[in-house]
Coordinates of C-alpha atoms and ligand atoms in Angstrom, one line a residue:
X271 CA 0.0 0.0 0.0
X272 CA 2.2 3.4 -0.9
X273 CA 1.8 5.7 1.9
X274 CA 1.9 9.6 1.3
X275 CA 3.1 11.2 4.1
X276 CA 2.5 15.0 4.4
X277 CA 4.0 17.0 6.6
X278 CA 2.3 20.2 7.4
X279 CA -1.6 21.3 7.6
X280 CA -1.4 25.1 7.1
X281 CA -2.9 26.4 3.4
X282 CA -0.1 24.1 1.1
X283 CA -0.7 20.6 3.4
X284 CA -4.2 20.8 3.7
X285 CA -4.8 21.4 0.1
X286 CA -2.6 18.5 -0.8
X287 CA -4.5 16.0 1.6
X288 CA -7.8 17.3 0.3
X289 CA -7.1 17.2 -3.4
X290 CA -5.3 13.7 -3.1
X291 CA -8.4 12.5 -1.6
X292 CA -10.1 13.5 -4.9
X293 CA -7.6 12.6 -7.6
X294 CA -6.8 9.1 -6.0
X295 CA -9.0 6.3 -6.5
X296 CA -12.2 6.0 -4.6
X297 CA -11.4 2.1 -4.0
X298 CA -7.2 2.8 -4.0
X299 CA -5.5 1.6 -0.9
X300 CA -3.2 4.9 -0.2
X301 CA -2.4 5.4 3.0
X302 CA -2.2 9.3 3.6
X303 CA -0.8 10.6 6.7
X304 CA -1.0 14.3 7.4
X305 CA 1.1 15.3 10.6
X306 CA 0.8 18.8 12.4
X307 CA 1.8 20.2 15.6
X308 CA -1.3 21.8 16.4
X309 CA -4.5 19.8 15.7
X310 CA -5.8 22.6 13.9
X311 CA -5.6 24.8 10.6
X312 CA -4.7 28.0 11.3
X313 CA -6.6 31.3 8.8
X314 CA -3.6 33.4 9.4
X315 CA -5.2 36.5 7.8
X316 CA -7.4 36.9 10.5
X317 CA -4.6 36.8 13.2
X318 CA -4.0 41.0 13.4
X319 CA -8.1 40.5 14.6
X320 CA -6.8 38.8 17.4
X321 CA -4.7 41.0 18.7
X322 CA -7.2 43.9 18.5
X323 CA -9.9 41.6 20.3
X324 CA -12.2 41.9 17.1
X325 CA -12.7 38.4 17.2
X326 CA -12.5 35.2 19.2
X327 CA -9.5 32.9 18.2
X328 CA -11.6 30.1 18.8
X329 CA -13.5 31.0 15.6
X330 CA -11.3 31.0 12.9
X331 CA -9.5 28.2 13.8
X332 CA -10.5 24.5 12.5
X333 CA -9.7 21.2 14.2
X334 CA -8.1 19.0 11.5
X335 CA -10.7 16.3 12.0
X336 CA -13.6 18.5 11.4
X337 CA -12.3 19.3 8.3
X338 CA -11.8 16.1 7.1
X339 CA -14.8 14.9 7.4
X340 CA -15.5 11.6 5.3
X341 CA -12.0 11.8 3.6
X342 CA -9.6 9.7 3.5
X343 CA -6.6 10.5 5.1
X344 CA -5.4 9.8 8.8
X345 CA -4.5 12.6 10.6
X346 CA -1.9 12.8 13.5
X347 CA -0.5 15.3 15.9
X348 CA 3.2 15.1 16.2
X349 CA 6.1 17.8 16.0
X350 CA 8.6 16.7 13.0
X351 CA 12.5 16.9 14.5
X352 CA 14.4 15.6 11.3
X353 CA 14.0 14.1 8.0
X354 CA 16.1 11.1 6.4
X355 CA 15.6 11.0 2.4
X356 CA 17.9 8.7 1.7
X357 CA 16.4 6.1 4.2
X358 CA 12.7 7.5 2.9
X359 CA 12.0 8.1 7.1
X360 CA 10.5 11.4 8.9
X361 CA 11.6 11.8 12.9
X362 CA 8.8 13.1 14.9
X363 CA 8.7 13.4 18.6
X364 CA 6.5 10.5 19.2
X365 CA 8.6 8.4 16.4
X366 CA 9.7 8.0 13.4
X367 CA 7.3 7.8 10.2
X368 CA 8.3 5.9 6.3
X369 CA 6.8 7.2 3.7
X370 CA 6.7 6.3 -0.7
X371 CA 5.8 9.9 -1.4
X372 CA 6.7 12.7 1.0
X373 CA 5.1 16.7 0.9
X374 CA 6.9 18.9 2.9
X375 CA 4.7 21.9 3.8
X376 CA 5.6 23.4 7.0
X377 CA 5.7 26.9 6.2
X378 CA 7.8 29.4 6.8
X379 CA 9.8 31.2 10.1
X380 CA 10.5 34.8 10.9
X381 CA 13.5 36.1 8.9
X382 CA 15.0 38.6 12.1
X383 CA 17.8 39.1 9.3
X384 CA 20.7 38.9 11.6
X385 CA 19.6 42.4 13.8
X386 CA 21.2 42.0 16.8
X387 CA 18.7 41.8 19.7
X388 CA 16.0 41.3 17.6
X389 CA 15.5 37.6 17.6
X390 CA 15.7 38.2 21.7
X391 CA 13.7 41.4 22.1
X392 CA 11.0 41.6 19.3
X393 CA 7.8 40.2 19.3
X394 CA 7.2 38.0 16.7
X395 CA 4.1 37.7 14.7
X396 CA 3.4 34.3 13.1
X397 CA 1.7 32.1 15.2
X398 CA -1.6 32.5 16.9
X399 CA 0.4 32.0 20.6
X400 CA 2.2 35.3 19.4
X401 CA -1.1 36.5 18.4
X402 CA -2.8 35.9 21.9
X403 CA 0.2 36.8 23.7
X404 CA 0.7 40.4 21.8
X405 CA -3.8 40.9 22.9
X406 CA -2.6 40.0 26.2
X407 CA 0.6 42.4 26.5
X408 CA -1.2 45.1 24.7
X409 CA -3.8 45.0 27.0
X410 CA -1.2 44.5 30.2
X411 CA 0.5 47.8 29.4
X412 CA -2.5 49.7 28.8
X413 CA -3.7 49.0 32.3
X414 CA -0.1 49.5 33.8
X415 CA 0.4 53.1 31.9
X416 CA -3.7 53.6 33.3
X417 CA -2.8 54.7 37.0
X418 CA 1.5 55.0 36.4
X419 CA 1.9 58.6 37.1
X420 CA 5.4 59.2 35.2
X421 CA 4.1 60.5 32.0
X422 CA 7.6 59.4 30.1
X423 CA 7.1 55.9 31.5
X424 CA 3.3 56.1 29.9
X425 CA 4.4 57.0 27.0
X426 CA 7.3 55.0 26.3
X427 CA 4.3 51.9 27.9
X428 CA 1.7 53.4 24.8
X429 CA 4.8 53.4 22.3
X430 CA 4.2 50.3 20.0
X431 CA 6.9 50.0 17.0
X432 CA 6.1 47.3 14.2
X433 CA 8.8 46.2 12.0
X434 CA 8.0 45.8 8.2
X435 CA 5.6 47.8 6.3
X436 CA 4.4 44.6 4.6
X437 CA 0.8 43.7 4.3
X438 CA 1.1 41.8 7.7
X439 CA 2.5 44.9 9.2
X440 CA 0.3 47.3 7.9
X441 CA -3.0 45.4 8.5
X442 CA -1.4 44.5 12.3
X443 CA -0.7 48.0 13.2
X444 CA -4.2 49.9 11.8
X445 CA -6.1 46.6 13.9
X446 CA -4.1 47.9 17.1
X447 CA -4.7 51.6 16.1
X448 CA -8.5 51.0 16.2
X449 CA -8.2 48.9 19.2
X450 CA -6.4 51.9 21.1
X451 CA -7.4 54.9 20.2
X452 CA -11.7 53.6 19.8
X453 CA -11.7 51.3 22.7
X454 CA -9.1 51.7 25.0
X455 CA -8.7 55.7 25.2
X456 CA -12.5 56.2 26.0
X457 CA -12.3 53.7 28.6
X458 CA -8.8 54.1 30.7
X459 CA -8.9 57.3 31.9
X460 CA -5.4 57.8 32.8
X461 CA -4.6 57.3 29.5
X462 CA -5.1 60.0 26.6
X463 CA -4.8 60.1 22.5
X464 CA -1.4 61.7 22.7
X465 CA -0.1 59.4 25.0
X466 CA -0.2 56.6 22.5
X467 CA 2.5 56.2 19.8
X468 CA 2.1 53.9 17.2
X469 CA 5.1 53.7 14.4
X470 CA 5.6 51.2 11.4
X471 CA 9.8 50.9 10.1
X472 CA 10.5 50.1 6.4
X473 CA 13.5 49.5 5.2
X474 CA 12.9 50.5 1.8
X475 CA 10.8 53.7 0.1
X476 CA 7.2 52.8 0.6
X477 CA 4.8 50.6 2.4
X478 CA 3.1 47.8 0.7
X479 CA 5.3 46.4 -1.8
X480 CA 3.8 44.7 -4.7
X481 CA 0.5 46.3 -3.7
X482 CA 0.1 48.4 -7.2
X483 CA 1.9 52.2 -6.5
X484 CA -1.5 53.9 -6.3
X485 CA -2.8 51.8 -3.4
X486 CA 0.0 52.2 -1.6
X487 CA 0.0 55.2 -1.6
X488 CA -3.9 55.1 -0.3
X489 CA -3.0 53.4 2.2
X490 CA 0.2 55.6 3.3
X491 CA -2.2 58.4 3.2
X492 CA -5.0 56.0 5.1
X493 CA -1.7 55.5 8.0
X494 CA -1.3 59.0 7.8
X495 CA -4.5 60.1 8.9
X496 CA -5.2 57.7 11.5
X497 CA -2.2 59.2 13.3
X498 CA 0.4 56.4 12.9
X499 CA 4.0 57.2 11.7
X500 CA 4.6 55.5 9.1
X501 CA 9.2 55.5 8.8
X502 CA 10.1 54.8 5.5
X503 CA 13.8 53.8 4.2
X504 CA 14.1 53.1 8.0
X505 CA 15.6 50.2 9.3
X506 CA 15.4 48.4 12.8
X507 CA 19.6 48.1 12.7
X508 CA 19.0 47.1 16.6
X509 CA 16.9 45.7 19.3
X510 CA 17.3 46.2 23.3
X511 CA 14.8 45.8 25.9
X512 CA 12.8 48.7 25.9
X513 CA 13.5 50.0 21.8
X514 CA 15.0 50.2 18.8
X515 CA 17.2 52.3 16.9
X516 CA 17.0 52.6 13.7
X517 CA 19.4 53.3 10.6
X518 CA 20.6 56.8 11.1
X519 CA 20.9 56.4 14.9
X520 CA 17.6 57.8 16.0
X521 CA 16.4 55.3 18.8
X522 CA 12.8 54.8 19.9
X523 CA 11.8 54.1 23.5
X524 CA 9.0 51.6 23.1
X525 CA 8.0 48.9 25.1
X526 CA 6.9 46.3 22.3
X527 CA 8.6 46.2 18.8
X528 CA 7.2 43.8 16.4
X529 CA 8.9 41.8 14.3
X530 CA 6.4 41.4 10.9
X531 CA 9.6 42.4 8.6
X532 CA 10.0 38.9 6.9
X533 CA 10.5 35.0 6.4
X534 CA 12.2 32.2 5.5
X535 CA 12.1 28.8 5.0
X536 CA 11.5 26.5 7.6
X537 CA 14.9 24.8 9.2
X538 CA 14.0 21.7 8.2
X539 CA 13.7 22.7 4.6
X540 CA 16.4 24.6 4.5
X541 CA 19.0 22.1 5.7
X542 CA 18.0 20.0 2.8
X543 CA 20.5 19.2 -0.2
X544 CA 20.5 21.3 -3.0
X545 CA 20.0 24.7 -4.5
X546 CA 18.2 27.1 -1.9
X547 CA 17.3 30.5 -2.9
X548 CA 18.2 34.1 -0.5
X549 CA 15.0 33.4 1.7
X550 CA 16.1 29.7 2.3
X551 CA 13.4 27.9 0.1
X552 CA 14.5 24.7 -1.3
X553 CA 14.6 25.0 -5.1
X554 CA 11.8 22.3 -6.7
X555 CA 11.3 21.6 -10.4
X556 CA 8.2 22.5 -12.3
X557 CA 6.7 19.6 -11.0
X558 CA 7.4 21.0 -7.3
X559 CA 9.8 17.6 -6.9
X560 CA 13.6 17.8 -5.6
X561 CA 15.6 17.3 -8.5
X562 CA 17.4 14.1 -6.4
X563 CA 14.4 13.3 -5.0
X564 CA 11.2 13.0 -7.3
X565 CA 9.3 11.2 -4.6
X566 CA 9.8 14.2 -2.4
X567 CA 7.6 17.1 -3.1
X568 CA 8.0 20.4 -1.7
X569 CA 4.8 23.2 -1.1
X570 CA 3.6 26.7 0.1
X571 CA 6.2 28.8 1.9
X572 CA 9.8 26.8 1.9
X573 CA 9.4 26.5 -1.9
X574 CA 10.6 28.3 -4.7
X575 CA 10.0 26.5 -8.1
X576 CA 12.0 26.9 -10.5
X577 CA 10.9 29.5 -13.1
X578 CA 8.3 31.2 -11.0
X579 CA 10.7 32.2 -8.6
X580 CA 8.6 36.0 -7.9
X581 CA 6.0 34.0 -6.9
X582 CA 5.3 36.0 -3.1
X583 CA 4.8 33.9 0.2
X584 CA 1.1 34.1 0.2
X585 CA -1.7 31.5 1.2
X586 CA -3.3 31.2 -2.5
X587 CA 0.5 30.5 -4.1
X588 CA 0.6 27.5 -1.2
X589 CA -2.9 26.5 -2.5
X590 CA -1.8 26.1 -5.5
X591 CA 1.1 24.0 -4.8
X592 CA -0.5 22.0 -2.7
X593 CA -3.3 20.9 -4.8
X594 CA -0.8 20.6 -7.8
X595 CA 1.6 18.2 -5.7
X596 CA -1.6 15.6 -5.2
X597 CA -2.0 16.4 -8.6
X598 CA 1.1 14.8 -9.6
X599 CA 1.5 12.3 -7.0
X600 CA -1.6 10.7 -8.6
X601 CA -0.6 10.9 -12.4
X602 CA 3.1 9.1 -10.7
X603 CA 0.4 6.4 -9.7
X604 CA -1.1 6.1 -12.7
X605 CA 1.8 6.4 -15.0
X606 CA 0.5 9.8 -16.6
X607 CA 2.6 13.1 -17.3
X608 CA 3.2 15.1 -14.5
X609 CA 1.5 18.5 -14.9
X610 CA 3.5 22.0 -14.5
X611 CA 2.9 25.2 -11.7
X612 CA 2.6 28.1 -13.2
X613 CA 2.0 31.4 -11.3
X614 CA -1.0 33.4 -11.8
X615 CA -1.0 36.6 -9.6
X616 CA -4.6 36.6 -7.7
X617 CA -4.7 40.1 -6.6
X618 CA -3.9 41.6 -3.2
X619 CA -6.7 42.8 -0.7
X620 CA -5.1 44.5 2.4
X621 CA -7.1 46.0 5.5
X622 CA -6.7 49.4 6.8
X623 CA -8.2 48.9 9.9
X624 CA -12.3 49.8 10.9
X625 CA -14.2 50.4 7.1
X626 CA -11.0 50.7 4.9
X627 CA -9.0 48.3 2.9
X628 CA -7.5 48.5 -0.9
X629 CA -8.1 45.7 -3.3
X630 CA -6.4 45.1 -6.5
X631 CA -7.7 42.1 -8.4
X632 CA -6.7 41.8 -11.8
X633 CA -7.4 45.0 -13.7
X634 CA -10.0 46.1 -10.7
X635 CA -8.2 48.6 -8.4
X636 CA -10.4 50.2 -5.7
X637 CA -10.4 51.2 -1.9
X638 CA -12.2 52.5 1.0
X639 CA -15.1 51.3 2.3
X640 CA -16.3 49.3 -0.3
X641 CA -13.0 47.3 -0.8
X642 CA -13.4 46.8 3.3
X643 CA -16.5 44.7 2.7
X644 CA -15.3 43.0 0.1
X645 CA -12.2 42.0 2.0
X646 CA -14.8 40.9 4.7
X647 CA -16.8 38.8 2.5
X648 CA -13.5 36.9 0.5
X649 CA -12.0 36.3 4.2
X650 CA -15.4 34.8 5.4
X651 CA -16.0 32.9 2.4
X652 CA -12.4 31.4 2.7
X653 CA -12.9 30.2 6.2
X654 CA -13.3 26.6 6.3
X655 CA -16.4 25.2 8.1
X656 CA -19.5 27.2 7.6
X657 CA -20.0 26.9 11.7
X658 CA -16.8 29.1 11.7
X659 CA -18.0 31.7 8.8
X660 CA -21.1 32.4 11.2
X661 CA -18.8 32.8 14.4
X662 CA -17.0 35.2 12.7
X663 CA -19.5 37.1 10.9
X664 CA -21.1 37.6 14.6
X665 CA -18.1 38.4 15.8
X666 CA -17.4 41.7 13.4
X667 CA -21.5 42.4 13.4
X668 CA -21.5 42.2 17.2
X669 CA -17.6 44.4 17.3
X670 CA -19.2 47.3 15.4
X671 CA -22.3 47.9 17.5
X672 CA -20.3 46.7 21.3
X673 CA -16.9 47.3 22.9
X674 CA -14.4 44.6 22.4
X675 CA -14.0 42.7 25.0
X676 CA -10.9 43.6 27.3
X677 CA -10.5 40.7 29.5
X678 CA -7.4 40.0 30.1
X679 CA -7.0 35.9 31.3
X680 CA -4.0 35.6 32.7
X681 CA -3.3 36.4 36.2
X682 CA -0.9 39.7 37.4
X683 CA 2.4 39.0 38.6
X684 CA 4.9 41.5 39.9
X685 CA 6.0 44.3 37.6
X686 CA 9.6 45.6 37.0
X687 CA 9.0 49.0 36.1
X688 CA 7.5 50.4 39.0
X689 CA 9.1 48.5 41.6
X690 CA 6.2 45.7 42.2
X691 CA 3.3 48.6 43.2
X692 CA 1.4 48.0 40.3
X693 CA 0.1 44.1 39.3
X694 CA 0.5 44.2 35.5
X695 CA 2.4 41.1 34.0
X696 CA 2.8 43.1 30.8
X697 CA 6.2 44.4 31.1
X698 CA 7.8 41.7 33.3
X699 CA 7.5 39.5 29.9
X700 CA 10.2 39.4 27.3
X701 CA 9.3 38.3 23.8
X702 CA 10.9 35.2 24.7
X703 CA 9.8 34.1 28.1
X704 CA 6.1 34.5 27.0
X705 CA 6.0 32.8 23.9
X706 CA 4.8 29.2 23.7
X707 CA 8.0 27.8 23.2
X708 CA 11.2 28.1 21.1
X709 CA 10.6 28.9 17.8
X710 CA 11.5 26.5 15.0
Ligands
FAD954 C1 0.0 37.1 10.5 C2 0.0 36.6 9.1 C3 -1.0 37.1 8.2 C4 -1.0 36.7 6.9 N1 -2.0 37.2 6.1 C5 -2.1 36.7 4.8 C6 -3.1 37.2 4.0 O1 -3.9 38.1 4.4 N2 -3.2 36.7 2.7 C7 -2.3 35.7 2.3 O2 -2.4 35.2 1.2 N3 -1.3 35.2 3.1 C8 -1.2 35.7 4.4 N4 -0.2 35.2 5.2 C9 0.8 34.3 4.6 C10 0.2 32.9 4.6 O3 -0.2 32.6 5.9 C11 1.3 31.9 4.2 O4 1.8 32.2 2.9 C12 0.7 30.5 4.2 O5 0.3 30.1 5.5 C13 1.8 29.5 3.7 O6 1.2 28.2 3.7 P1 2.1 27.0 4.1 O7 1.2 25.8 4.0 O8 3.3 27.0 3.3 O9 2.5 27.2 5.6 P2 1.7 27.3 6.9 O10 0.3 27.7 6.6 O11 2.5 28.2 7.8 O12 1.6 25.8 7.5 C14 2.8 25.2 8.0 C15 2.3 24.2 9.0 O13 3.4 23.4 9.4 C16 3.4 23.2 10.8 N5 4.7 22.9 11.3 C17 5.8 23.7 11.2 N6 6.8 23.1 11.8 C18 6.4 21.9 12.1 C19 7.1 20.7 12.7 N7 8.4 20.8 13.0 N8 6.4 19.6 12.9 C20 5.1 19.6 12.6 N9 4.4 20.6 12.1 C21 5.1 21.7 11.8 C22 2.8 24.5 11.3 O14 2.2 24.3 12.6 C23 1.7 24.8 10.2 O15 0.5 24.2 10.5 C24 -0.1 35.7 6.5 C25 0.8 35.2 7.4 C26 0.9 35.6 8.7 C27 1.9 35.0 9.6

């Protein structure tokens, strides 16, 4: 019975798994394994949501076996430590796994791009632990600078600096900008507008790269207006607890930096043999194979196939792939030519926050409000499980007519900054200490 191991259940993965289950035969004896370390898919655009307490994380996230439903393959949750090609065997932390076919989809890590101190004292922003731990930290310092009466610690507590003007960064930082400045100044009335400082770096000339010119420049003038500084051909050069300089020397006292500047492959991928490209994906043919290893197919973020190199790290590329690597694992079963990926821009819809977003789909180029609802309707359409679309359809319906809701659900320890008066936990965690564990 050949058994197709993939590893990996974010977009790429999961797309595999599902189209294998309809290109194989109904009455073929394939054993397909996917194998995760969560036990559930992860809708990553909807993470900056979390952090703004817009919505609940519990609705946009799917346990593998829901999704599954009647389909073939056997799910199982393990976290892959190494891979042996030769010997055709994956290492997991529960044991190791042999496989005929192998996908290798596990995504992508933070690129911290050798900054000193920022691997140490940024806050990443990939997972949906960094996610819950940023709400929780936001909302930590908030009630710390609430009753601290040094207005320079306040502000330097309100001052929140994120790292890449990317889409991440950009729809990241105008989520936190609503969440401040609509829900928290009303409501903590030691702190006002001005005491709260929100700045995005970019390292090169303007925000949203490979967003079409005009856009970005909506959405720089969108940034503007909402009152967040928006540091172009700036560069985080270093990172120290409590700020960041930047190139040129300025430095800015802030609390929480955020890392959203870029990725690379995951370790595992990029330790394999072979041609690997500046971000460390693995090359792959056409076919999305290694070369030395046709049986071995590579997806989503840790790829870069060979003549669609510009293709971006973005879910519907790792769609794609994924459904094109099942694809081709069942014309290798049945002896039939292989098909080829080519890359087809989709378009680019970024949020802006509270009723603004730009879209650019094809020809179609609009923003504002109406490119905010139609961000809103391709995200809820997207989500997998219609139980979830409702969940988070209530979510945003109930968000725009209530407050958020501010609980925070961990419990106060003893804080550093003002000598242990005040309970907040916020600013006794480091990036490090509060994540969920060591990052891959
Ligand atoms: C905050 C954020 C917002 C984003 N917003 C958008 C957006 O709006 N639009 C868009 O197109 N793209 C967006 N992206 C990018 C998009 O999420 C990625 O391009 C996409 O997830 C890549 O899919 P993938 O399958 O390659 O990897 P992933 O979806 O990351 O899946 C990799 C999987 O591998 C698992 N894994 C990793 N290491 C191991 C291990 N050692 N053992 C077992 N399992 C492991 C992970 O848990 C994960 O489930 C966003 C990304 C982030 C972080």
């Amino acid at each position: 019975m050949p058994r197709i191991l993939i590893l990996g259940t974010g977009f790429a993965g999961l797309q595999t798994a599902i189209e294998l289950d309809r290109a194989l035969p109904r009455d073929s004896a394939h054993d397909i394994l996917l194998v995760n370390d969560q036990n559930y898919f992860l809708f990553t655009p909807l993470m900056p949501q979390v952090v703004s307490s817009y919505i609940n994380p519990r609705h946009f996230i799917q346990p593998i076996r829901d999704i599954r439903g009647r389909r073939r393959f056997r799910f199982r949750r393990d976290t892959v430590h190494s891979l042996d090609l030769a010997a055709r065997r994956v290492h997991c932390a529960e044991g190791s796994l042999a496989y005929d076919y192998l996908v290798l989809a596990l995504g992508s890590r933070t690129d911290f791009f050798n900054v000193p101190g920022a691997r140490e004292h940024t806050w990443d922003f990939k997972s949906l632990e960094d996610a819950l731990f940023l709400r929780e930290r936001l909302l930590d310092l908030c009630e710390h600078a609430d009753h601290t009466a040094d207005p320079a610690l306040r502000r330097r507590l309100l001052t929140f600096v994120v790292v890449g003007g990317g889409y991440t960064g950009v729809e990241l930082i105008t989520e936190m900008q609503d969440f401040l400045f609509h829900y928290v100044a009303p409501r903590y009335r030691g702190i006002a507008p001005a005491d709260i400082r929100l700045v995005v770096l970019e390292a090169t000339g303007e925000i949203l790269r490979g967003v079409h010119p005009d856009l970005a420049r909506y959405s720089r003038r969108r940034l503007d207006a909402e009152g967040i500084e928006v540091r172009t051909n700036s560069a985080a050069v270093r990172s120290f607890p409590g700020g960041v300089e930047v190139s040129g020397g300025e430095v800015i006292q802030a609390e929480t930096v955020i890392w959203a500047a870029g990725v690379r492959a995951h370790p595992l991928v990029e330790s394999l043999p072979g041609p690997h490209d500046r971000r460390g994906r693995t090359q792959v043919n056409v076919h999305l194979q290694l070369e030395e290893h046709p049986e071995v197919f590579v997806v989503g973020d840790s790829a870069a196939v060979v003549h669609a190199e510009g293709a971006p790290q973005v879910a519907p590329v790792a769609i794609d792939e994924g459904g094109l690597a099942a694809r081709n694992i069942a014309h290798l079963e049945r002896g039939t030519p292989l098909e080829s990926f080519r890359y087809a821009p989709t378009g680019m819809l970024v949020s802006l926050g509270m009723n603004y977003a730009v879209v650019s789909i094809g020809r179609i180029r609009f923003s504002g409000y109406f490119a905010w609802l139609l961000w809103n309707a391709v995200h809820l359409f997207k989500l997998v499980g219609f139980k979830k679309q409702v969940q988070v359809a209530v979510d945003w319906m109930l968000g725009s007519v209530f407050p958020r809701d501010a609980s925070i659900l961990r419990r106060p320890v003893r804080c550093p900054l003002c000598s242990g008066q005040c309970a907040s936990v916020g600013a006794l965690d480091s990036p490090r200490s509060a994540s969920a564990g060591p990052k891959p």
